[in-house]
Tab-separated table of C-alpha atoms and ligand atoms in Angstrom:
chain	number	residue	atom	x	y	z
A	1	MET	CA	2.620	20.813	-20.651
A	2	SER	CA	1.987	17.136	-20.034
A	3	SER	CA	3.561	15.173	-17.207
A	4	SER	CA	5.295	12.847	-19.638
A	5	ALA	CA	7.549	15.881	-20.061
A	6	LEU	CA	9.095	15.241	-16.628
A	7	SER	CA	12.708	14.954	-17.737
A	8	TYR	CA	13.699	12.291	-15.216
A	9	VAL	CA	11.005	9.663	-15.896
A	10	HIS	CA	10.139	7.595	-18.940
A	11	PRO	CA	6.899	5.861	-18.025
A	12	THR	CA	5.492	3.005	-20.081
A	13	THR	CA	1.798	2.118	-20.008
A	14	ASP	CA	2.457	-0.801	-17.667
A	15	SER	CA	5.013	0.879	-15.382
A	16	PRO	CA	3.718	2.016	-11.975
A	17	TRP	CA	4.021	5.726	-12.801
A	18	GLY	CA	2.486	5.177	-16.265
A	19	THR	CA	-0.359	3.261	-14.614
A	20	TYR	CA	-0.945	6.078	-12.150
A	21	LEU	CA	-0.946	8.727	-14.925
A	22	ALA	CA	-3.520	6.712	-16.894
A	23	GLN	CA	-5.688	6.516	-13.762
A	24	VAL	CA	-5.533	10.306	-13.348
A	25	ASP	CA	-6.438	10.860	-17.017
A	26	ARG	CA	-9.549	8.769	-16.534
A	27	VAL	CA	-10.807	10.948	-13.693
A	28	VAL	CA	-10.503	14.314	-15.468
A	29	PRO	CA	-14.081	14.259	-16.884
A	30	TYR	CA	-15.436	14.066	-13.321
A	31	LEU	CA	-13.475	16.980	-11.879
A	32	GLY	CA	-15.547	19.852	-13.281
A	33	LYS	CA	-13.795	23.208	-12.978
A	34	LEU	CA	-11.123	21.700	-10.744
A	35	ASP	CA	-9.628	20.140	-13.890
A	36	ARG	CA	-7.422	23.195	-14.346
A	37	TRP	CA	-5.419	21.934	-11.350
A	38	VAL	CA	-5.020	18.384	-12.621
A	39	GLU	CA	-1.355	18.771	-13.636
A	40	THR	CA	-0.650	19.153	-9.899
A	41	LEU	CA	-1.490	15.471	-9.501
A	42	LYS	CA	0.951	14.474	-12.236
A	43	ARG	CA	4.005	16.033	-10.630
A	44	PRO	CA	5.547	14.990	-7.329
A	45	LYS	CA	6.098	18.029	-5.145
A	46	ARG	CA	9.531	16.911	-3.999
A	47	SER	CA	11.804	13.931	-4.822
A	48	LEU	CA	14.965	13.221	-2.858
A	49	ILE	CA	17.621	10.714	-3.986
A	50	VAL	CA	20.227	9.822	-1.364
A	51	ASP	CA	23.393	7.775	-1.247
A	52	VAL	CA	23.403	5.294	1.647
A	53	PRO	CA	26.983	4.116	2.294
A	54	ILE	CA	27.698	1.573	5.038
A	55	GLU	CA	30.634	-0.480	6.233
A	56	MET	CA	29.737	-4.150	5.760
A	57	ASP	CA	30.611	-6.877	8.278
A	58	ASP	CA	33.578	-7.952	6.111
A	59	GLY	CA	35.064	-4.438	6.179
A	60	SER	CA	34.074	-3.489	2.614
A	61	ILE	CA	32.121	-0.304	1.883
A	62	ALA	CA	28.764	-0.737	0.134
A	63	HIS	CA	26.605	2.013	-1.380
A	64	PHE	CA	22.833	1.766	-1.753
A	65	GLU	CA	20.507	4.232	-3.452
A	66	GLY	CA	17.618	5.564	-1.371
A	67	TYR	CA	14.592	7.708	-2.192
A	68	ARG	CA	11.911	9.742	-0.448
A	69	VAL	CA	9.219	11.304	-2.592
A	70	GLN	CA	6.568	13.710	-1.292
A	71	HIS	CA	3.950	13.632	-3.986
A	72	ASN	CA	1.395	16.103	-2.671
A	73	LEU	CA	1.082	17.913	0.677
A	74	SER	CA	-2.075	19.946	0.004
A	75	ARG	CA	-4.144	18.175	2.672
A	76	GLY	CA	-1.455	17.730	5.350
A	77	PRO	CA	1.942	16.148	6.066
A	78	GLY	CA	3.229	13.439	3.753
A	79	LYS	CA	2.381	9.854	4.741
A	80	GLY	CA	3.674	6.640	3.251
A	81	GLY	CA	5.810	3.588	3.768
A	82	VAL	CA	9.414	2.731	3.135
A	83	ARG	CA	10.234	-0.249	0.886
A	84	PHE	CA	13.508	-2.191	0.930
A	85	HIS	CA	13.775	-4.087	-2.353
A	86	PRO	CA	16.534	-4.640	-4.931
A	87	ASP	CA	14.252	-3.461	-7.773
A	88	VAL	CA	13.045	-0.187	-6.190
A	89	THR	CA	13.385	2.817	-8.532
A	90	LEU	CA	12.613	6.501	-8.235
A	91	GLU	CA	9.770	6.081	-10.694
A	92	GLU	CA	8.209	3.294	-8.644
A	93	VAL	CA	8.470	5.338	-5.459
A	94	MET	CA	6.850	8.297	-7.259
A	95	ALA	CA	3.870	6.122	-8.201
A	96	LEU	CA	3.590	4.683	-4.707
A	97	SER	CA	3.712	8.194	-3.205
A	98	ALA	CA	0.988	9.376	-5.585
A	99	TRP	CA	-1.251	6.443	-4.667
A	100	MET	CA	-0.743	7.470	-1.007
A	101	THR	CA	-2.023	10.973	-1.811
A	102	VAL	CA	-5.140	9.495	-3.387
A	103	LYS	CA	-5.589	6.879	-0.658
A	104	CYS	CA	-5.358	9.312	2.249
A	105	ALA	CA	-7.884	11.589	0.566
A	106	ALA	CA	-10.180	8.661	-0.307
A	107	VAL	CA	-10.560	7.780	3.385
A	108	ASN	CA	-10.458	11.474	4.304
A	109	LEU	CA	-7.315	11.430	6.469
A	110	PRO	CA	-5.621	14.829	6.959
A	111	TYR	CA	-2.490	13.753	5.072
A	112	GLY	CA	-0.750	14.173	1.762
A	113	GLY	CA	1.091	11.331	0.082
A	114	ALA	CA	4.740	10.268	0.287
A	115	LYS	CA	6.800	7.101	-0.073
A	116	GLY	CA	10.375	5.963	0.351
A	117	GLY	CA	12.616	3.113	-0.613
A	118	ILE	CA	16.114	1.724	-0.752
A	119	ARG	CA	17.481	-0.387	-3.611
A	120	VAL	CA	18.699	-3.217	-1.412
A	121	ASP	CA	17.947	-6.871	-0.822
A	122	PRO	CA	17.589	-6.918	2.979
A	123	LYS	CA	17.658	-10.726	2.977
A	124	LYS	CA	21.334	-10.501	2.013
A	125	LEU	CA	22.251	-8.210	4.935
A	126	SER	CA	23.153	-9.184	8.486
A	127	ARG	CA	21.098	-7.580	11.260
A	128	THR	CA	23.930	-5.106	11.950
A	129	GLU	CA	24.143	-4.153	8.269
A	130	LEU	CA	20.357	-3.754	8.070
A	131	GLU	CA	20.397	-1.439	11.084
A	132	LYS	CA	23.226	0.636	9.562
A	133	VAL	CA	21.401	0.966	6.213
A	134	THR	CA	18.199	2.010	7.992
A	135	ARG	CA	19.888	4.572	10.245
A	136	ARG	CA	22.010	6.136	7.500
A	137	TYR	CA	18.988	6.362	5.178
A	138	THR	CA	16.933	7.979	7.967
A	139	SER	CA	19.657	10.557	8.594
A	140	GLU	CA	19.875	11.344	4.878
A	141	ILE	CA	16.111	11.838	4.467
A	142	GLY	CA	15.997	13.619	7.858
A	143	LEU	CA	16.060	16.830	5.839
A	144	ILE	CA	12.440	16.359	4.843
A	145	ILE	CA	10.764	13.929	7.264
A	146	GLY	CA	9.292	14.816	10.656
A	147	PRO	CA	6.103	14.399	12.734
A	148	HIS	CA	4.599	17.510	11.131
A	149	SER	CA	6.069	17.198	7.645
A	150	ASP	CA	6.339	13.588	6.467
A	151	ILE	CA	5.737	10.405	8.431
A	152	PRO	CA	7.155	7.094	7.085
A	153	ALA	CA	5.744	3.622	7.903
A	154	PRO	CA	6.472	-0.018	7.004
A	155	ASP	CA	6.015	-1.407	3.505
A	156	VAL	CA	7.510	-4.374	1.651
A	157	ASN	CA	10.426	-5.865	3.663
A	158	THR	CA	10.278	-3.269	6.450
A	159	ASN	CA	8.696	-3.790	9.852
A	160	GLY	CA	8.327	-2.537	13.430
A	161	GLN	CA	12.037	-3.018	14.238
A	162	ILE	CA	13.035	-0.880	11.265
A	163	MET	CA	10.534	1.783	12.343
A	164	ALA	CA	12.068	1.688	15.858
A	165	TRP	CA	15.546	2.328	14.379
A	166	MET	CA	14.156	5.118	12.198
A	167	MET	CA	12.412	6.752	15.169
A	168	ASP	CA	15.537	6.462	17.314
A	169	THR	CA	17.828	7.890	14.598
A	170	TYR	CA	15.555	10.840	13.905
A	171	SER	CA	15.165	11.447	17.653
A	172	MET	CA	18.961	11.391	18.203
A	173	ASN	CA	19.409	13.905	15.393
A	174	VAL	CA	16.798	16.353	16.723
A	175	GLY	CA	17.741	15.831	20.379
A	176	ALA	CA	14.343	14.699	21.668
A	177	THR	CA	12.253	11.551	21.426
A	178	ALA	CA	9.908	12.065	18.498
A	179	THR	CA	7.607	9.034	18.447
A	180	GLY	CA	5.298	10.672	15.873
A	181	VAL	CA	7.946	10.681	13.120
A	182	VAL	CA	7.075	7.156	11.977
A	183	THR	CA	4.133	4.805	12.433
A	184	GLY	CA	4.033	1.029	12.584
A	185	LYS	CA	6.345	1.133	15.622
A	186	PRO	CA	6.468	-1.567	18.308
A	187	ILE	CA	3.727	-1.064	20.921
A	188	HIS	CA	6.037	-0.023	23.793
A	189	LEU	CA	7.601	2.697	21.596
A	190	GLY	CA	4.316	4.463	20.884
A	191	GLY	CA	2.930	1.973	18.387
A	192	SER	CA	-0.780	1.344	18.114
A	193	LEU	CA	-2.664	-1.805	18.908
A	194	GLY	CA	-4.150	-3.229	15.729
A	195	ARG	CA	-1.609	-1.650	13.342
A	196	VAL	CA	0.023	-4.921	12.269
A	197	LYS	CA	-3.286	-6.417	11.135
A	198	ALA	CA	-4.889	-3.162	9.946
A	199	THR	CA	-4.203	-3.409	6.207
A	200	GLY	CA	-5.295	-7.034	5.934
A	201	ARG	CA	-8.351	-6.222	8.031
A	202	GLY	CA	-9.244	-3.329	5.723
A	203	VAL	CA	-8.939	-5.676	2.714
A	204	PHE	CA	-11.310	-8.083	4.450
A	205	VAL	CA	-13.833	-5.415	5.504
A	206	THR	CA	-14.034	-3.782	2.056
A	207	GLY	CA	-14.111	-7.274	0.490
A	208	ARG	CA	-16.950	-8.387	2.760
A	209	GLU	CA	-18.974	-5.259	1.884
A	210	ALA	CA	-18.319	-5.641	-1.855
A	211	ALA	CA	-19.190	-9.368	-1.742
A	212	ARG	CA	-22.473	-8.561	0.009
A	213	ARG	CA	-23.376	-6.151	-2.784
A	214	LEU	CA	-22.506	-8.775	-5.409
A	215	GLY	CA	-24.606	-11.388	-3.619
A	216	LEU	CA	-21.466	-13.489	-3.110
A	217	LYS	CA	-21.576	-15.489	0.140
A	218	LEU	CA	-18.268	-15.625	2.021
A	219	GLU	CA	-19.174	-18.989	3.496
A	220	GLY	CA	-17.553	-21.491	1.114
A	221	ALA	CA	-16.210	-18.789	-1.253
A	222	ARG	CA	-12.927	-19.771	-2.943
A	223	VAL	CA	-10.129	-17.284	-2.309
A	224	ALA	CA	-6.691	-17.012	-4.020
A	225	VAL	CA	-3.997	-14.879	-2.399
A	226	GLN	CA	-0.800	-13.663	-4.040
A	227	GLY	CA	1.723	-12.454	-1.458
A	228	PHE	CA	1.615	-14.005	2.000
A	229	GLY	CA	3.309	-11.279	4.014
A	230	ASN	CA	1.733	-8.750	6.335
A	231	VAL	CA	-1.227	-7.920	4.095
A	232	GLY	CA	-1.929	-11.218	2.332
A	233	SER	CA	-1.657	-13.487	5.357
A	234	VAL	CA	-3.942	-11.376	7.566
A	235	ALA	CA	-6.558	-10.998	4.814
A	236	ALA	CA	-6.405	-14.772	4.176
A	237	GLU	CA	-6.825	-15.508	7.870
A	238	LEU	CA	-9.879	-13.250	8.194
A	239	PHE	CA	-11.525	-14.721	5.076
A	240	ALA	CA	-10.901	-18.223	6.417
A	241	GLN	CA	-12.411	-17.205	9.773
A	242	ALA	CA	-15.491	-15.962	7.881
A	243	GLY	CA	-15.929	-19.430	6.356
A	244	ALA	CA	-14.178	-18.905	3.003
A	245	LYS	CA	-11.745	-21.478	1.578
A	246	VAL	CA	-8.258	-20.222	0.766
A	247	VAL	CA	-7.502	-22.482	-2.210
A	248	ALA	CA	-4.341	-20.922	-3.687
A	249	VAL	CA	-1.421	-19.012	-2.188
A	250	GLN	CA	1.664	-17.639	-3.881
A	251	ASP	CA	4.736	-15.932	-2.466
A	252	HIS	CA	8.348	-15.460	-3.560
A	253	THR	CA	9.109	-19.080	-2.654
A	254	GLY	CA	6.388	-20.660	-4.817
A	255	THR	CA	2.706	-21.438	-5.387
A	256	LEU	CA	0.551	-23.847	-3.406
A	257	VAL	CA	-2.977	-24.985	-4.231
A	258	ASN	CA	-5.422	-26.920	-2.091
A	259	ASP	CA	-8.953	-27.526	-3.353
A	260	LYS	CA	-10.253	-28.196	0.169
A	261	GLY	CA	-8.832	-24.939	1.527
A	262	PHE	CA	-5.680	-24.401	3.589
A	263	ASP	CA	-5.413	-24.338	7.344
A	264	VAL	CA	-4.423	-20.661	7.146
A	265	ALA	CA	-3.197	-20.313	10.732
A	266	ALA	CA	-0.827	-23.273	10.224
A	267	LEU	CA	0.353	-21.872	6.875
A	268	ILE	CA	1.106	-18.507	8.513
A	269	SER	CA	3.137	-20.120	11.245
A	270	HIS	CA	5.042	-22.252	8.665
A	271	SER	CA	5.695	-19.199	6.479
A	272	GLN	CA	6.935	-17.153	9.447
A	273	SER	CA	9.295	-19.839	10.677
A	274	GLN	CA	10.560	-20.946	7.226
A	275	GLY	CA	10.679	-17.557	5.480
A	276	GLY	CA	8.006	-18.545	2.943
A	277	ILE	CA	5.189	-20.960	2.099
A	278	ALA	CA	7.362	-23.523	0.236
A	279	GLY	CA	7.532	-26.883	1.950
A	280	PHE	CA	4.159	-26.585	3.740
A	281	HIS	CA	2.833	-30.062	4.561
A	282	SER	CA	-0.554	-29.748	2.848
A	283	GLY	CA	-1.525	-28.732	-0.694
A	284	GLU	CA	0.257	-29.219	-3.984
A	285	GLN	CA	3.170	-27.114	-5.200
A	286	VAL	CA	2.501	-25.922	-8.791
A	287	GLY	CA	4.248	-23.624	-11.279
A	288	ASN	CA	3.852	-19.893	-10.633
A	289	ASP	CA	1.779	-19.241	-13.754
A	290	GLU	CA	-0.735	-21.848	-12.601
A	291	PHE	CA	-1.806	-19.481	-9.820
A	292	TRP	CA	-3.776	-17.372	-12.322
A	293	ASN	CA	-5.705	-20.401	-13.651
A	294	VAL	CA	-6.966	-21.600	-10.269
A	295	HIS	CA	-10.766	-21.597	-10.029
A	296	CYS	CA	-11.682	-18.960	-7.425
A	297	ASP	CA	-14.382	-16.407	-6.534
A	298	VAL	CA	-12.114	-13.848	-4.895
A	299	LEU	CA	-8.571	-12.887	-5.901
A	300	ILE	CA	-6.382	-10.937	-3.489
A	301	PRO	CA	-3.180	-9.658	-5.119
A	302	ALA	CA	-1.097	-8.681	-2.080
A	303	ALA	CA	2.503	-8.753	-3.363
A	304	LEU	CA	3.867	-6.205	-5.836
A	305	GLU	CA	2.768	-3.910	-8.689
A	306	GLY	CA	1.867	-4.936	-12.221
A	307	GLN	CA	0.947	-8.553	-11.410
A	308	LEU	CA	-2.535	-8.594	-12.939
A	309	THR	CA	-1.689	-8.212	-16.626
A	310	ALA	CA	-4.117	-8.166	-19.569
A	311	GLU	CA	-3.402	-11.814	-20.325
A	312	ARG	CA	-4.053	-12.876	-16.745
A	313	ALA	CA	-7.211	-10.700	-16.554
A	314	ARG	CA	-8.665	-12.484	-19.615
A	315	LYS	CA	-8.561	-15.894	-17.984
A	316	LEU	CA	-9.258	-14.960	-14.378
A	317	SER	CA	-12.215	-16.858	-12.911
A	318	ALA	CA	-12.763	-14.580	-9.879
A	319	ARG	CA	-15.827	-12.290	-9.636
A	320	LEU	CA	-14.144	-10.030	-7.123
A	321	VAL	CA	-10.583	-8.670	-6.997
A	322	LEU	CA	-9.392	-7.093	-3.751
A	323	GLU	CA	-6.215	-5.102	-4.286
A	324	GLY	CA	-4.200	-5.607	-1.123
A	325	ALA	CA	-1.025	-4.586	-2.983
A	326	ASN	CA	-0.449	-1.154	-4.439
A	327	GLY	CA	-0.875	-0.975	-8.209
A	328	PRO	CA	-1.267	-4.716	-8.891
A	329	THR	CA	-3.546	-4.227	-11.942
A	330	VAL	CA	-2.278	-2.617	-15.161
A	331	PRO	CA	-4.751	-0.254	-16.946
A	332	GLU	CA	-5.435	-2.630	-19.860
A	333	ALA	CA	-6.290	-5.412	-17.410
A	334	ASP	CA	-8.578	-2.997	-15.580
A	335	ASP	CA	-10.577	-2.463	-18.792
A	336	ILE	CA	-10.764	-6.199	-19.475
A	337	LEU	CA	-11.997	-6.911	-15.946
A	338	ALA	CA	-14.625	-4.151	-16.214
A	339	GLU	CA	-15.842	-5.566	-19.551
A	340	ARG	CA	-16.004	-9.052	-18.062
A	341	GLY	CA	-18.038	-7.787	-15.103
A	342	VAL	CA	-15.338	-8.548	-12.529
A	343	LEU	CA	-15.572	-6.123	-9.618
A	344	VAL	CA	-12.225	-4.605	-8.576
A	345	VAL	CA	-11.977	-2.937	-5.172
A	346	PRO	CA	-8.974	-0.726	-5.930
A	347	ASP	CA	-5.855	-0.434	-3.791
A	348	VAL	CA	-6.524	3.203	-2.961
A	349	ILE	CA	-9.483	2.134	-0.824
A	350	CYS	CA	-8.985	-1.623	-0.328
A	351	ASN	CA	-5.598	-1.394	1.425
A	352	ALA	CA	-6.237	1.941	3.177
A	353	GLY	CA	-6.713	0.205	6.551
A	354	GLY	CA	-2.979	0.414	7.258
A	355	VAL	CA	-2.665	4.135	6.800
A	356	THR	CA	-5.898	4.649	8.724
A	357	VAL	CA	-4.518	2.924	11.817
A	358	SER	CA	-1.188	4.697	11.193
A	359	TYR	CA	-3.183	7.895	11.511
A	360	PHE	CA	-4.657	6.625	14.795
A	361	GLU	CA	-1.103	5.849	15.976
A	362	TRP	CA	0.109	9.344	15.115
A	363	VAL	CA	-2.858	10.937	16.918
A	364	GLN	CA	-2.261	8.721	19.979
A	365	ASP	CA	1.465	9.638	19.986
A	366	PHE	CA	0.656	13.356	20.079
A	367	SER	CA	-1.789	12.952	22.946
A	368	SER	CA	0.232	10.184	24.666
A	369	PHE	CA	-3.080	8.500	25.298
A	370	PHE	CA	-3.623	5.054	23.852
A	371	TRP	CA	-6.809	3.325	22.764
A	372	SER	CA	-7.880	-0.321	23.158
A	373	GLU	CA	-7.705	-2.729	20.223
A	374	GLU	CA	-11.495	-2.876	20.231
A	375	GLU	CA	-11.720	0.906	19.836
A	376	ILE	CA	-9.167	0.824	17.026
A	377	TYR	CA	-11.017	-1.850	15.051
A	378	GLN	CA	-14.399	-0.173	15.595
A	379	ARG	CA	-13.093	3.147	14.288
A	380	LEU	CA	-11.227	1.429	11.447
A	381	ASP	CA	-14.253	-0.565	10.299
A	382	ARG	CA	-16.457	2.537	10.473
A	383	ILE	CA	-14.061	4.553	8.298
A	384	MET	CA	-13.561	1.760	5.736
A	385	VAL	CA	-17.272	0.992	5.393
A	386	GLY	CA	-18.173	4.706	5.207
A	387	ALA	CA	-15.520	5.382	2.545
A	388	LEU	CA	-16.633	2.409	0.457
A	389	ASP	CA	-20.308	3.518	0.685
A	390	ASN	CA	-19.362	6.960	-0.554
A	391	ILE	CA	-17.311	5.589	-3.444
A	392	TRP	CA	-19.967	3.043	-4.345
A	393	GLU	CA	-22.498	5.852	-4.636
A	394	LYS	CA	-20.181	7.845	-6.932
A	395	SER	CA	-19.575	4.763	-9.063
A	396	THR	CA	-23.310	4.081	-9.441
A	397	GLN	CA	-24.127	7.746	-10.051
A	398	HIS	CA	-21.720	8.023	-13.019
A	399	GLY	CA	-21.617	4.400	-14.160
A	400	ILE	CA	-17.846	4.238	-13.589
A	401	THR	CA	-15.520	1.660	-12.051
A	402	LEU	CA	-14.800	1.771	-8.334
A	403	ARG	CA	-11.241	2.841	-9.176
A	404	THR	CA	-12.304	5.875	-11.180
A	405	ALA	CA	-14.933	6.656	-8.522
A	406	THR	CA	-12.302	6.504	-5.771
A	407	PHE	CA	-9.999	8.763	-7.782
A	408	ALA	CA	-12.936	11.138	-8.406
A	409	VAL	CA	-13.790	11.416	-4.691
A	410	ALA	CA	-10.145	11.714	-3.645
A	411	CYS	CA	-8.884	14.041	-6.383
A	412	GLU	CA	-11.761	16.419	-5.783
A	413	ARG	CA	-10.753	16.657	-2.104
A	414	ILE	CA	-7.071	17.131	-2.977
A	415	LEU	CA	-7.686	19.776	-5.618
A	416	ILE	CA	-10.192	21.708	-3.493
A	417	ALA	CA	-7.493	21.902	-0.811
A	418	ARG	CA	-4.965	22.982	-3.447
A	419	GLU	CA	-7.293	25.684	-4.738
A	420	GLU	CA	-8.202	26.955	-1.262
A	421	ARG	CA	-4.553	27.169	-0.243
A	422	GLY	CA	-3.655	28.874	-3.494
A	423	LEU	CA	-0.257	29.043	-5.078
A	424	TYR	CA	2.611	30.700	-3.262
A	425	PRO	CA	3.906	33.254	-4.153
B	501	NAD	P1	5.552	-8.100	3.006
B	501	NAD	O1	6.988	-7.883	2.738
B	501	NAD	O2	5.104	-8.414	4.383
B	501	NAD	O3	5.034	-9.303	2.061
B	501	NAD	C1	5.215	-9.319	0.678
B	501	NAD	C2	4.787	-10.678	0.170
B	501	NAD	O4	4.858	-10.695	-1.256
B	501	NAD	C3	5.673	-11.817	0.660
B	501	NAD	O5	4.872	-12.939	0.971
B	501	NAD	C4	6.551	-12.129	-0.545
B	501	NAD	O6	6.993	-13.456	-0.568
B	501	NAD	C5	5.562	-11.857	-1.662
B	501	NAD	N1	6.218	-11.646	-2.946
B	501	NAD	C6	7.287	-10.844	-3.213
B	501	NAD	N2	7.606	-10.940	-4.504
B	501	NAD	C7	6.721	-11.807	-5.057
B	501	NAD	C8	6.533	-12.321	-6.364
B	501	NAD	N3	7.324	-11.949	-7.369
B	501	NAD	N4	5.508	-13.180	-6.579
B	501	NAD	C9	4.707	-13.552	-5.572
B	501	NAD	N5	4.840	-13.098	-4.303
B	501	NAD	C10	5.832	-12.254	-4.069
B	501	NAD	O7	4.798	-6.847	2.391
B	501	NAD	P2	3.357	-6.289	2.756
B	501	NAD	O8	3.511	-5.257	3.791
B	501	NAD	O9	2.431	-7.437	2.958
B	501	NAD	O10	2.995	-5.535	1.393
B	501	NAD	C11	2.420	-6.224	0.275
B	501	NAD	C12	1.771	-5.207	-0.647
B	501	NAD	O11	0.799	-4.471	0.085
B	501	NAD	C13	2.716	-4.140	-1.233
B	501	NAD	O12	2.247	-3.781	-2.524
B	501	NAD	C14	2.528	-2.980	-0.295
B	501	NAD	O13	2.853	-1.738	-0.905
B	501	NAD	C15	1.060	-3.096	-0.021
B	501	NAD	N6	0.614	-2.410	1.203
B	501	NAD	C16	1.129	-2.738	2.418
B	501	NAD	C17	0.641	-2.089	3.556
B	501	NAD	C18	1.095	-2.452	4.940
B	501	NAD	O14	0.536	-1.903	5.901
B	501	NAD	N7	2.044	-3.347	5.104
B	501	NAD	C19	-0.319	-1.090	3.424
B	501	NAD	C20	-0.825	-0.797	2.178
B	501	NAD	C21	-0.356	-1.473	1.065
């Protein structure tokens, strides 16, 4: 029976879950005899929907819908972030959890994949309301999360403070401090040095390696970044430090272009203090669609899913796309980019730096022994470069895109684990 038969989802080709299913279909020819297990990848192991009621500051009662999906736990506990966004759906969280399964296997971390979310606009909540939503959600999903079962982390609109509240709530409920239940925590609560910049750093490191193979010099390269939050801003900063020019930036407040290249450090500080890039003193504000026409060598989509559509892929000038976001490229656009010779470093390897340092954090929490930032970055860079080498080899060997190669490497690891564990009963 095909996965489209899941009664509670209705994926379209461009929806995140539909995109993920199409990516799995493409890898089947490279799975050999493991292909008999492939349906496993098309079904989340466990999906929890929870009601999150809170008393608002004005005395009214508000209800928000929350989710936690554990896609696959064959290789270890579930791992994946929690997203607070008004448009979050179960289907989106399913796709994000599945990409976590693939990502963790692609960089060979001993984790399965999971993801969570709440349908809420956190920008409309007071700090007290945000804390209540976070704590109630954590209690509700407390049934299935834990340091040995499923470990949440930050994602869009969640951060170290939210992880601290989640850790505290879970700890209160189990009666002991359990730092290992979430990662991306503040440093003095068992967080890891380097975690905040890890995803953006991973985007830069895989981008640098891919650019080297393309013969594209970073010095003077023109970079466009969509999404200027945790991932996009750090990646932009590292590219600028390597001599590239960040010529276009887009976030939820608008699009800025600057042919000479932005002062990225100043743009970050403006964006942090003003809640977005709009109003920055240099560069020109243009319409949002203009972003996709800007002449650039490297494009970093680091906002949300489904941004790189077929139409945008046709006119893109970049030679290299670094997927900081999860699922930014729809399958049709993927084909167009491949035909046009544009190299895409897919999300499931490109943005794996965050979960890699999350893994370091979890290991450090268990041993209560913490590493220096230098050690973290050395280990991170080694893992990212090694994983990309491996995937590059697979891609060259079969003449397939880096995305299909990453899925091939990862799905083989996941399905071998599934087969070795066997089905119970
Ligand atoms: P964030 O909340 O820090 O930043 C999100 C950015 O996207 C903001 O600049 C926001 O303004 C922008 N944005 C939102 N809607 C937009 C729109 N419609 N058009 C343009 N820009 C828009 O989130 P983040 O942690 O940087 O995550 C960004 C992406 O990276 C997500 O897809 C996330 O799943 C993925 N990711 C994050 C991590 C991590 O460690 N934070 C790890 C792996 C993948």
